[in-house]
Each structure stands twice: as C-alpha cells, then as structure tokens.
XYZ file of C-alpha atoms in Angstrom:
588
model
C 11.051 -23.899 1.006
C 14.468 -23.425 0.029
C 15.473 -23.993 -3.392
C 18.898 -24.883 -4.798
C 20.809 -22.348 -6.913
C 19.958 -24.386 -10.179
C 16.312 -24.202 -9.593
C 16.667 -20.366 -10.401
C 18.029 -21.098 -13.747
C 15.872 -20.497 -16.910
C 16.676 -21.943 -20.238
C 15.194 -20.482 -23.329
C 15.038 -22.914 -26.354
C 16.079 -20.701 -29.189
C 14.473 -23.049 -31.661
C 11.206 -23.095 -29.919
C 8.220 -21.137 -31.726
C 6.708 -20.200 -28.408
C 8.126 -16.963 -26.490
C 8.669 -16.386 -23.048
C 8.643 -19.914 -21.928
C 9.571 -19.641 -18.391
C 11.352 -22.567 -16.433
C 9.677 -24.277 -13.577
C 11.638 -25.822 -10.708
C 10.688 -29.014 -8.818
C 9.217 -26.763 -6.135
C 7.043 -25.080 -8.841
C 8.945 -21.797 -8.822
C 8.457 -20.177 -12.275
C 11.400 -17.894 -13.431
C 10.351 -15.351 -15.847
C 12.161 -13.241 -18.566
C 11.896 -10.145 -16.241
C 13.609 -11.805 -13.414
C 16.557 -13.158 -15.426
C 16.822 -9.817 -17.290
C 17.135 -7.790 -13.873
C 19.805 -10.023 -12.803
C 21.691 -9.507 -16.087
C 21.478 -5.580 -15.708
C 23.853 -6.040 -12.729
C 26.398 -6.836 -15.098
C 25.985 -3.779 -17.218
C 25.514 -1.070 -14.705
C 28.574 1.075 -14.190
C 29.446 3.677 -11.539
C 27.481 6.529 -13.196
C 24.575 4.451 -14.434
C 24.169 2.941 -10.937
C 23.939 6.530 -9.773
C 21.401 7.467 -12.320
C 19.273 4.449 -11.103
C 19.550 5.584 -7.358
C 18.726 9.307 -8.546
C 15.636 7.816 -10.564
C 14.441 5.989 -7.379
C 14.851 8.995 -5.348
C 12.697 11.069 -7.686
C 9.946 8.466 -7.999
C 10.106 8.138 -4.327
C 9.940 11.928 -3.917
C 6.750 12.359 -6.288
C 4.973 9.436 -4.750
C 5.455 11.088 -1.187
C 4.332 14.253 -2.334
C 1.241 12.848 -3.702
C 0.566 10.907 -0.773
C 1.116 13.977 1.382
C -1.113 16.093 -0.333
C -4.022 14.658 -2.592
C -5.712 12.881 0.186
C -6.957 16.182 1.682
C -8.516 17.193 -1.507
C -10.966 14.224 -1.459
C -12.902 15.816 1.285
C -13.311 18.984 -0.807
C -14.174 17.417 -4.038
C -16.759 15.228 -2.307
C -18.361 18.249 -0.471
C -18.244 20.022 -3.790
C -20.750 17.543 -5.007
C -22.616 17.666 -1.536
C -21.814 14.076 -0.891
C -19.172 13.956 1.848
C -20.341 10.539 3.265
C -19.177 8.763 0.144
C -15.597 9.386 1.122
C -15.383 5.998 2.895
C -17.047 4.335 -0.175
C -14.563 5.869 -2.734
C -11.629 4.778 -0.175
C -12.938 1.221 -0.140
C -13.249 1.007 -3.857
C -9.620 2.531 -4.179
C -8.096 0.059 -1.574
C -9.536 -2.892 -3.543
C -7.988 -1.582 -6.764
C -4.747 -0.928 -5.028
C -4.659 -4.395 -3.591
C -5.660 -6.308 -6.541
C -3.521 -4.283 -8.783
C -0.373 -5.278 -7.241
C -0.111 -8.833 -8.453
C -0.842 -7.673 -11.955
C 2.015 -5.135 -11.948
C 4.226 -7.663 -10.368
C 3.416 -10.250 -13.134
C 3.842 -7.588 -15.953
C 7.399 -6.720 -14.080
C 8.159 -10.597 -14.173
C 7.042 -11.560 -17.421
C 8.360 -8.473 -19.327
C 10.565 -6.172 -17.621
C 10.707 -3.802 -14.797
C 11.073 -0.649 -17.161
C 8.060 -1.644 -19.208
C 6.180 -2.014 -16.120
C 7.009 1.475 -14.870
C 5.706 2.721 -18.264
C 2.446 1.125 -17.818
C 2.046 2.628 -14.160
C 2.871 6.052 -15.713
C -0.066 5.904 -18.208
C -2.581 4.864 -15.532
C -1.326 7.484 -13.031
C -1.565 10.384 -15.634
C -4.903 9.473 -17.097
C -6.392 9.117 -13.624
C -5.440 12.398 -12.565
C -6.672 14.060 -15.965
C -10.110 12.406 -15.241
C -10.278 13.513 -11.580
C -9.353 17.124 -12.513
C -11.946 17.514 -15.111
C -14.612 15.681 -13.300
C -18.270 17.008 -13.199
C -19.841 14.447 -10.804
C -18.788 12.445 -7.876
C -19.041 9.523 -9.989
C -16.443 10.685 -12.307
C -14.177 11.572 -9.460
C -14.488 7.873 -8.122
C -13.594 6.596 -11.561
C -10.555 8.627 -11.977
C -9.387 7.582 -8.321
C -9.787 3.967 -9.634
C -7.464 4.699 -12.529
C -4.970 6.596 -10.492
C -5.050 3.887 -7.910
C -3.502 1.423 -10.385
C -0.667 3.726 -11.094
C -0.196 4.537 -7.306
C -0.087 0.998 -6.460
C 2.262 0.193 -9.259
C 4.784 2.708 -8.395
C 4.588 1.801 -4.561
C 5.194 -1.861 -5.537
C 7.751 -1.336 -8.257
C 10.038 0.971 -6.235
C 9.853 -2.078 -3.523
C 10.754 -4.693 -6.004
C 13.644 -2.787 -7.630
C 15.160 -2.227 -4.192
C 14.840 -5.985 -3.470
C 16.656 -6.491 -6.934
C 19.563 -4.248 -6.088
C 20.104 -4.874 -2.339
C 21.420 -7.564 -0.080
C 19.340 -8.715 2.864
C 21.510 -6.807 5.321
C 21.069 -3.395 3.349
C 17.454 -3.828 2.195
C 15.625 -2.579 5.302
C 17.771 0.431 5.498
C 17.572 1.350 1.730
C 13.851 0.663 1.634
C 13.335 3.096 4.636
C 15.687 5.850 3.232
C 13.546 5.771 -0.202
C 10.766 7.128 2.203
C 12.689 9.975 3.489
C 10.814 12.473 1.107
C 7.823 11.920 3.542
C 9.807 13.874 6.111
C 10.259 16.682 3.933
C 6.831 16.634 2.301
C 5.141 16.442 5.604
C 5.730 20.082 5.878
C 5.978 21.147 2.305
C 2.944 19.197 1.435
C 0.943 20.689 4.250
C 1.757 24.115 2.685
C 1.104 23.009 -0.613
C -2.347 21.411 -0.078
C -3.408 24.373 1.992
C -2.312 26.815 -0.498
C -4.093 24.773 -3.353
C -7.355 24.467 -1.465
C -7.109 28.245 -0.512
C -6.127 29.740 -3.884
C -6.474 27.094 -6.876
C -9.022 24.645 -5.649
C -8.886 20.956 -5.454
C -8.971 20.407 -9.112
C -5.639 21.992 -9.823
C -4.431 19.954 -6.877
C -5.007 16.659 -8.531
C -4.283 18.078 -12.086
C -0.897 19.249 -11.442
C 0.259 15.683 -11.018
C -0.684 14.738 -14.476
C 2.632 17.067 -15.297
C 4.970 16.256 -12.305
C 4.563 12.473 -12.507
C 5.964 11.981 -16.000
C 8.719 14.345 -15.470
C 9.775 12.602 -12.184
C 9.558 9.223 -13.446
C 11.211 9.632 -16.769
C 14.898 9.299 -15.481
C 13.999 5.988 -13.677
C 12.241 4.620 -16.683
C 14.973 5.507 -19.263
C 17.716 4.171 -16.983
C 15.856 0.677 -16.696
C 15.221 0.673 -20.191
C 18.633 1.304 -21.167
C 20.251 -1.299 -19.012
C 17.891 -3.896 -20.187
C 18.427 -3.112 -23.952
C 22.305 -2.918 -23.327
C 22.013 -6.330 -21.402
C 20.070 -7.801 -24.553
C 22.756 -6.369 -26.976
C 25.513 -8.069 -24.949
C 23.545 -11.382 -25.246
C 23.245 -12.079 -21.465
C 19.692 -12.121 -21.237
C 17.321 -14.777 -22.094
C 16.896 -15.301 -25.788
C 13.581 -16.198 -27.363
C 11.952 -16.187 -30.897
C 8.686 -14.365 -31.667
C 5.603 -16.491 -30.666
C 4.005 -18.462 -33.599
C 0.659 -18.331 -31.708
C -2.348 -16.609 -33.090
C -3.698 -13.340 -31.370
C -6.343 -15.013 -29.418
C -3.946 -17.693 -28.131
C -1.579 -15.029 -27.002
C -4.451 -13.103 -25.302
C -5.509 -16.101 -23.444
C -1.880 -17.232 -22.485
C -1.340 -13.684 -21.154
C -4.549 -13.849 -19.161
C -3.583 -17.180 -17.871
C -0.082 -16.078 -16.573
C -1.811 -13.122 -14.970
C -4.243 -15.237 -13.494
C -7.002 -13.202 -14.474
C -9.707 -15.507 -13.024
C -7.999 -15.474 -9.786
C -7.678 -11.825 -9.437
C -11.455 -11.460 -10.484
C -12.501 -13.912 -7.735
C -10.116 -12.131 -5.150
C -11.665 -8.668 -6.255
C -15.189 -9.940 -6.217
C -14.894 -11.530 -2.909
C -13.499 -8.567 -1.307
C -15.962 -6.069 -2.979
C -18.850 -8.003 -1.907
C -17.660 -8.079 1.750
C -16.498 -4.462 2.100
C -19.072 -2.402 -0.090
C -22.275 -3.229 2.043
C -20.300 -1.923 5.034
C -20.508 1.608 3.705
C -23.504 1.444 1.362
C -25.852 0.163 4.078
C -26.891 3.452 5.595
C -27.889 4.804 2.142
C -29.857 1.717 1.069
C -33.672 1.274 1.684
C -34.205 -0.521 5.032
C -30.583 -0.156 5.924
C -29.276 -3.702 7.243
C -32.813 -4.890 6.929
C -32.270 -4.788 3.128
C -31.614 -8.300 2.049
C -29.214 -7.392 -0.891
C -26.838 -6.073 2.080
C -26.827 -9.365 3.894
C -26.757 -11.302 0.529
C -23.581 -9.432 -0.706
C -21.656 -10.306 2.627
C -22.698 -13.758 2.573
C -21.845 -14.468 -0.962
C -18.679 -12.674 -0.438
C -17.702 -15.033 2.587
C -18.677 -18.191 0.822
C -16.370 -17.180 -2.171
C -13.333 -17.303 0.042
C -12.806 -21.007 0.020
C -13.409 -21.136 -3.552
C -10.603 -18.520 -3.949
C -8.295 -20.860 -2.311
C -9.415 -23.847 -4.164
C -8.942 -22.311 -7.441
C -5.643 -20.737 -6.569
C -3.985 -23.788 -4.985
C -5.808 -26.566 -7.306
C -6.554 -25.201 -10.624
C -4.412 -21.900 -11.470
C -1.376 -22.665 -13.573
C 0.151 -19.478 -12.550
C -1.665 -18.454 -9.300
C -1.636 -15.077 -7.601
C -1.344 -16.780 -4.367
C 0.719 -20.129 -4.980
C 0.229 -22.961 -2.468
C 4.044 -22.664 -1.296
C 3.188 -19.091 -0.201
C 0.262 -20.507 2.056
C 2.828 -22.846 3.646
C 5.429 -20.401 4.224
C 5.145 -19.001 7.752
C 7.093 -15.829 7.188
C 4.695 -14.810 4.417
C 1.370 -15.945 6.081
C 2.403 -14.137 9.284
C 3.615 -10.909 7.694
C 0.483 -10.676 5.671
C -1.843 -11.254 8.587
C 0.158 -8.700 10.496
C -0.059 -6.068 7.777
C -3.770 -6.769 7.142
C -4.868 -6.061 10.733
C -2.368 -3.368 11.571
C -3.792 -1.574 8.293
C -7.206 -2.171 9.343
C -6.522 -0.940 12.768
C -4.875 2.183 11.089
C -7.574 2.929 8.736
C -10.177 2.730 11.503
C -8.826 5.526 13.255
C -7.500 7.494 10.254
C -10.143 7.481 7.560
C -12.232 10.285 9.209
C -9.393 11.841 11.175
C -8.692 14.953 8.921
C -12.511 15.749 8.999
C -12.673 14.994 12.605
C -9.717 17.655 13.440
C -11.165 20.075 11.257
C -14.343 20.225 13.120
C -13.274 19.485 16.885
C -9.905 21.607 16.842
C -9.550 25.329 16.420
C -6.503 24.589 14.074
C -5.630 26.303 10.732
C -5.671 24.191 7.545
C -1.770 24.035 7.548
C -1.579 22.955 11.327
C -4.411 20.259 10.674
C -2.478 18.785 7.704
C 0.784 18.995 9.857
C -1.222 16.827 12.578
C -2.227 14.206 9.878
C 1.289 14.019 8.585
C 2.859 13.417 12.218
C 2.420 9.412 12.076
C 4.022 9.588 8.516
C 7.038 11.580 9.727
C 7.562 9.303 12.623
C 6.991 6.241 10.682
C 9.677 7.273 8.224
C 12.295 8.432 10.723
C 11.870 5.247 12.762
C 11.735 2.821 9.804
C 15.347 4.263 8.965
C 16.305 3.510 12.573
C 14.897 0.039 12.252
C 16.827 -0.300 9.051
C 20.079 0.760 10.666
C 19.515 -1.740 13.598
C 18.787 -4.546 11.016
C 22.068 -3.876 9.166
C 24.023 -4.315 12.402
C 21.867 -6.830 14.240
C 21.298 -8.884 11.079
C 18.087 -9.824 12.689
C 14.488 -8.345 12.512
C 11.948 -10.268 14.679
C 12.407 -8.440 18.011
C 12.311 -5.105 16.114
C 9.017 -6.206 14.737
C 7.682 -7.075 18.258
C 8.763 -3.900 19.836
C 7.244 -1.866 17.113
C 3.636 -3.502 17.285
C 3.707 -3.159 20.909
C 4.204 0.624 20.678
C 1.687 0.744 18.164
C -0.749 -0.642 20.485
C 0.076 2.129 23.106
C -0.464 4.835 20.386
C -3.844 3.657 19.275
C -5.215 3.037 22.656
C -4.201 6.516 23.856
C -6.537 7.951 21.101
C -9.533 6.613 23.192
C -8.555 9.072 25.949
C -7.363 11.917 24.057
C -10.230 12.572 21.613
C -12.747 15.480 21.982
C -12.593 19.202 21.894
C -11.274 19.477 25.397
C -8.573 16.736 24.970
C -5.025 17.715 25.404
C -3.331 18.774 22.023
C 0.010 17.333 23.285
C -1.520 14.170 24.047
C -3.312 14.028 20.757
C -0.095 14.516 19.000
C 1.736 11.803 20.957
C -0.975 9.228 19.846
C 0.177 9.756 16.384
C 3.882 9.975 17.214
C 3.728 6.538 19.062
C 1.735 4.911 16.176
C 4.321 6.209 13.912
C 7.398 4.899 15.912
C 5.854 1.390 16.167
C 4.840 1.489 12.388
C 8.303 2.360 11.130
C 9.794 -0.457 13.001
C 6.924 -2.853 12.237
C 6.697 -2.300 8.419
C 10.512 -2.606 7.491
C 10.896 -5.746 9.745
C 7.795 -7.486 8.399
C 8.656 -6.829 4.756
C 12.271 -7.871 4.852
C 11.145 -10.961 6.608
C 8.844 -12.056 4.102
C 11.088 -11.355 1.151
C 13.973 -13.251 2.870
C 12.004 -16.302 3.084
C 11.527 -16.754 -0.800
C 14.009 -17.320 -3.741
C 14.526 -14.214 -6.128
C 12.040 -15.653 -8.721
C 9.412 -15.331 -6.058
C 10.456 -11.792 -4.526
C 7.968 -9.668 -6.839
C 4.906 -11.736 -6.327
C 5.741 -12.560 -2.675
C 5.983 -8.642 -2.092
C 2.950 -8.155 -4.144
C 1.059 -10.921 -2.119
C 1.934 -9.395 1.276
C 0.937 -6.023 0.150
C -2.237 -7.382 -1.529
C -3.468 -8.860 1.690
C -2.178 -5.728 3.779
C -4.380 -3.502 1.448
C -7.339 -5.777 1.683
C -6.845 -5.207 5.526
C -6.753 -1.540 4.893
C -9.967 -1.623 3.027
C -11.649 -3.788 5.775
C -10.676 -0.802 7.990
C -12.090 1.836 5.723
C -15.122 -0.193 5.172
C -15.711 -0.677 9.124
C -14.943 2.987 9.655
C -17.450 3.814 6.846
C -20.143 1.499 8.422
C -19.542 3.138 11.816
C -19.886 6.578 10.651
C -22.659 6.035 8.394
C -24.717 4.115 10.874
C -23.947 5.927 14.154
C -23.405 9.594 13.199
C -27.040 10.528 12.016
C -28.180 8.913 15.667
C -25.489 11.084 17.398
C -26.346 14.091 15.510
C -30.052 13.738 16.392
C -28.992 13.130 20.029
C -26.768 16.360 20.263
C -28.926 18.465 17.794
C -32.434 17.793 18.720
C -33.491 21.373 17.900
C -32.436 20.928 14.097
C -34.593 19.483 11.703
C -33.827 16.088 9.886
C -32.999 17.828 6.806
C -30.556 20.333 8.514
C -28.844 17.313 10.269
C -28.600 15.609 7.078
C -26.862 18.502 5.602
C -24.342 18.629 8.272
C -23.806 15.076 8.046
C -23.076 15.241 4.244
C -20.683 18.231 4.203
C -17.755 19.405 6.748
C -17.837 22.857 4.943
C -21.413 23.358 6.284
C -20.268 22.643 9.559
C -17.230 24.757 9.463
C -19.541 27.779 8.496
C -20.605 27.774 12.329
C -18.304 29.189 14.742
C -16.754 27.376 17.824
C -19.054 27.839 20.912
C -22.287 27.972 18.757
C -24.843 25.352 19.852
C -24.761 23.905 16.482
C -21.022 23.656 16.074
C -20.659 22.134 19.670
C -23.371 19.603 19.118
C -21.460 18.374 15.751
C -18.500 18.260 18.024
C -19.977 16.232 20.671
C -21.447 13.854 18.002
C -17.988 13.535 16.266
C -16.207 12.772 19.520
C -18.797 9.747 20.466
C -18.214 8.000 17.004
C -14.499 8.588 16.974
C -14.501 6.936 20.371
C -16.200 3.763 19.009
C -13.625 3.670 15.987
C -10.502 4.016 18.249
C -11.809 1.175 20.499
C -12.197 -1.242 17.795
C -8.894 -0.213 16.211
C -7.183 -0.855 19.639
C -8.606 -4.148 19.780
C -7.484 -5.173 16.183
C -3.852 -4.073 17.139
C -3.610 -6.509 19.871
C -3.584 -9.560 17.312
C -0.457 -8.513 15.253
C 1.477 -8.181 18.371
C 0.655 -11.591 19.535
C 1.546 -12.954 16.074
C 4.746 -11.199 15.797
C 6.199 -13.776 18.427
C 5.624 -16.568 16.000
C 7.698 -14.992 13.085
C 10.832 -16.483 11.893
C 14.015 -14.566 12.441
C 16.157 -15.120 9.339
C 19.836 -14.022 9.228
C 20.225 -10.886 6.987
C 23.512 -11.429 5.202
C 25.235 -10.800 1.924
C 22.716 -12.881 -0.164
C 19.661 -11.759 -1.927
C 17.500 -13.765 0.123
C 17.966 -16.226 3.052
C 16.920 -19.533 1.317
C 19.264 -19.424 -1.828
C 23.156 -19.222 -1.953
C 22.831 -16.519 -4.597
C 23.855 -12.722 -4.949
C 22.212 -10.119 -7.087
C 23.386 -11.124 -10.212
C 22.375 -14.658 -9.734
C 25.789 -16.043 -9.266
C 26.584 -18.430 -6.295
C 27.491 -16.690 -2.907
C 28.339 -18.270 0.306
C 27.267 -16.237 3.219
C 29.506 -16.938 6.408
C 26.345 -16.942 8.593
C 25.540 -18.515 11.697
C 24.279 -22.031 11.481
C 20.842 -21.122 12.956
C 19.712 -19.087 9.913
C 16.022 -19.299 11.079
C 16.738 -18.568 14.769
C 13.625 -17.844 16.866
C-alpha cells in the first residue's frame, strides 16, 4: 500500500488545453489540484493567519456542536405537529442515507477544487435546508428540508476532519480532532436550555430557522481564511498551474460527473435505500411484510451489492471506493467497526428521547441533559484518548478497550430500562457508552488515515464515514421496524380498554401521551409498552456491539510519528521527512 514520495507529485502541463489533469501513480493513486493546493498553503501561513485558521475551525466546530445538541430534539415536535410522530425513523433513515452518500461528493469537490470552495458549497445547502424546514407546511416539506440540510451537515463534519488531517501530523491528530469536539461539552448544557426554551417559548420552527443566520456568521472566518491562503499560494506560483479547458460544456459536465463517480454514488444510494426504507415503511404498507413490494425492495437492494463492487472496482475511472481501499486492512476494519458501532448506537438511541419523556417524570431540560450525557463522555474521553495516543504513539489497544466498555454500557440498558429502573443506573449506561465511544472513535479514524498517502486522506475519511453512516442508517431502520411493528401490539396488550383509533393516536404522537399524568391507567399502559419495545431494541444493540470488539483485535497498529501519514515519508507541506520511528511501524 505504501507509495513513494514521488508518487504524490502532480505535474500540470501548462500547454495542455485540458484543465485539472491530475497525475496518477503506479498504484493508481490520483493527486488532485485541491490536495497539492492545501500542501502549498502550508508555505504561506504565518503566525497570525494560522491562528485565524484555528479560530475558524473552532467557530465551525461550535456551531456544528450547537446544531447537533439542539435540532434533533425538534424533530419529534415537528412530526407531532403534523400528527405523524412514527415517521421520525423514516426521516432519519433518509437523512442518514444522504449524510452517508454525500461525504464522497464533498470529499471529491474538496480534492478536485479546493477546501475553501467545498466549505462554501456546504454553507449554501445548510442555509437553504433550514429555511425550508422552518417554513414547512407539511411533514413532507420538513423531510425535504432535512435532506438539504443533511448535505451541509455532513459536509461540515467531513471537511473539518479533512482540514485537521491536512494540518496535523499523526502524533497530534487524535488530540486535535478530539479537541475540536470540545464545544459538545459546553453545548450539552447550553444546548439543553436552548432547545427547552425554544420549544417552550418560540416553537420548533424558530429552533431550526435561527441556524440559517448562525451558520453563515460562524463559517465565514474559516472560509475567508482558507480562500485567502489558497489565493496567496496561487499568486506566489506554488500551486499547480493549468489553463482554461477547451472542452465543451457538455464534455465538462460529463467529465465532472465522471470524477465525482456519480454512477457509483447513485448505485450505493439506491442499494442502501432499497434495503433500509422497507424496514420502516412496512407497518404502514397494505399487508405489512406480506406486501410483495416490501420484500422486492430488500431483495433488489441486496442483489445490487455485488454490482456496486463490480462497477467500483472494474469500471469506475475515479471510484468512490477504490479497489486499493478494499484491500487495505486498516480501512476495511475501521469501516466495519464504525458501521456496526453506529448501528448499535442508533438502535438504542433513535427513540430514546421519546422514551425518556414518556417513562421518566423528568423536565424537558433534564431529559435533554440525559440524552447529551453520552456526547459529553464521548468528547471528554476522546480527548483522553488523543493525549494517550500522543505519548504512546499507538492506538490499537485504546480501540480495543473502548469497544469493550461500550458493550458494557449497551448491555446495562437491558436491565435499567423501565419506569422503576434506577435513574443512576440509566445515566451510567450513557456514560459508559460515551467513554468507550470516545476511545474507539478517535483511535479508528486515526488508524484508517495513517494507512493511506495524503492524496487519499480525504476520500479515505469519506469512505470510512460513508460506511459508518450506512451502519447508522441500518440501526435507525431496524429501530423503526421494531417500533412500527411491535409497538401497536404492545399498546393493544397493555391498553385493551381503548379503541384501536385511540391507541393509534397515542402511537402517532408523544404530545397526546404526555397529556395523561403519571399514575393514570393510560399513561402507565403506554409506559409498559414503551419498556417492552425498548427491551427488544437494547438486546439487538448489545449483540451488534460484540462484533466490533472482536474485529478490533485484527486492526493494524501503525506508529504515530511526525509524518502526515504512516506509509509515506512526507510532511504536511509534501516535503520529505525521515521519521525516527521503530522498525516495526505496523506492530500488532
């Protein structure tokens, strides 16, 4: 897998009529203009401009955190306002699919053009998406806005990690990437008060709409700094030079679609959607799982899987998932661990907020605090993991320990659920999952990035996160299937004295359930039904969590030194660096 430093060089023929002609190494590694440009910017950053870059990253990280700490709570109220609370899982599955397949697109844009332009594209989708949601007059419009917003959200997440990989050596990367998550600690408390206050006084529409203002203000410093550095590097003549293309507009569009691997993205998105959507739509379909269309979608989706591999490995000129990625043990294991870990997480978390609101006599603020407990622990112990990796110069056993702790936290949820369960034990389930997740997330990402040259870092990061997000979509889909197919029967079991219409109303809206006080037969019956369904979800989540733990023992253990990656002898600016590392760079 390792490529020599010369393989990363990219020559542009100034007399060529074709622009953006990337070089390809013998290993098939393509080095685009965006990669060489970001290496050139390291030569123009000064003391103050570098601080502006870090300040911009900090602001971007904070607004991303505030968004993630508040807006997810508004979806339940938005869905209930349109009397369709059960569609939450379906919307989240669609959102997860977009978040997954959008990452390679953003990574290609960042590689082919520049990091600054990619951030600008992300900003546009973010703002338009939130405007659509805030002005929605139907649950369908909300879903459409969330899809647009998801492109911006996934782009911001990915680009932040790519920039960190661009500006940090391996020994510092885990710590810096975890420090960027520090705003989640603040917003776990601030966000809870913000979301509760918005729901109480302004409504869910303003909760979404205010980010159409906050996002541009927060991202502007970072975008301007990146564009300034890129422009200065071009003026100094240290970026790749190219002439304006002589191709026709149609040829340029075709070439752009080819470089973005649009057919591959369509195949992946179609495959994932066909498999996941029936899991949540089956309960509303005529005949349920006896409806032939439900089975047909899943069968066709599974049949498409080998065709995705065939196209990507054999026919795609610029594949989303290159064959060398499929042969890279670090990338494969990190991807599978991420996918199954996310599937386990979303199985137990998709309906957790609604579950706690119904089952526990907690205020809105305390309920939101609880749902942020795992995030706070994940962030704090991600920093601990980053510090450990800085001095240990290894990451494998941090990953193993983290995934082991996560199993304990998920498994404990089976026992702690229910109205009579201990509050302290329930909180500890989230703390343990956060501690383990903090160790695992940082270690697996750095391990995957260490295994590829700089030219592949953006796409490697996108592919690992793509497969991880698909795992999250599977988890949400399974959660939705369990909820939609088991909950009506449990409500009938515990509320036999209600009509089917009344039970359907309680099933579709948590606000209707909250109208009944604790202790009343209806509220207690719903609590019993919720507890039964959550038991099934947590058991499945625990089983899934075991597989990543086993796989973690097979992960390579790259040395984390002073290089951009572990397979090339190059630094951040593309210059040759000799790292005085041990001979066993890939020690097990």
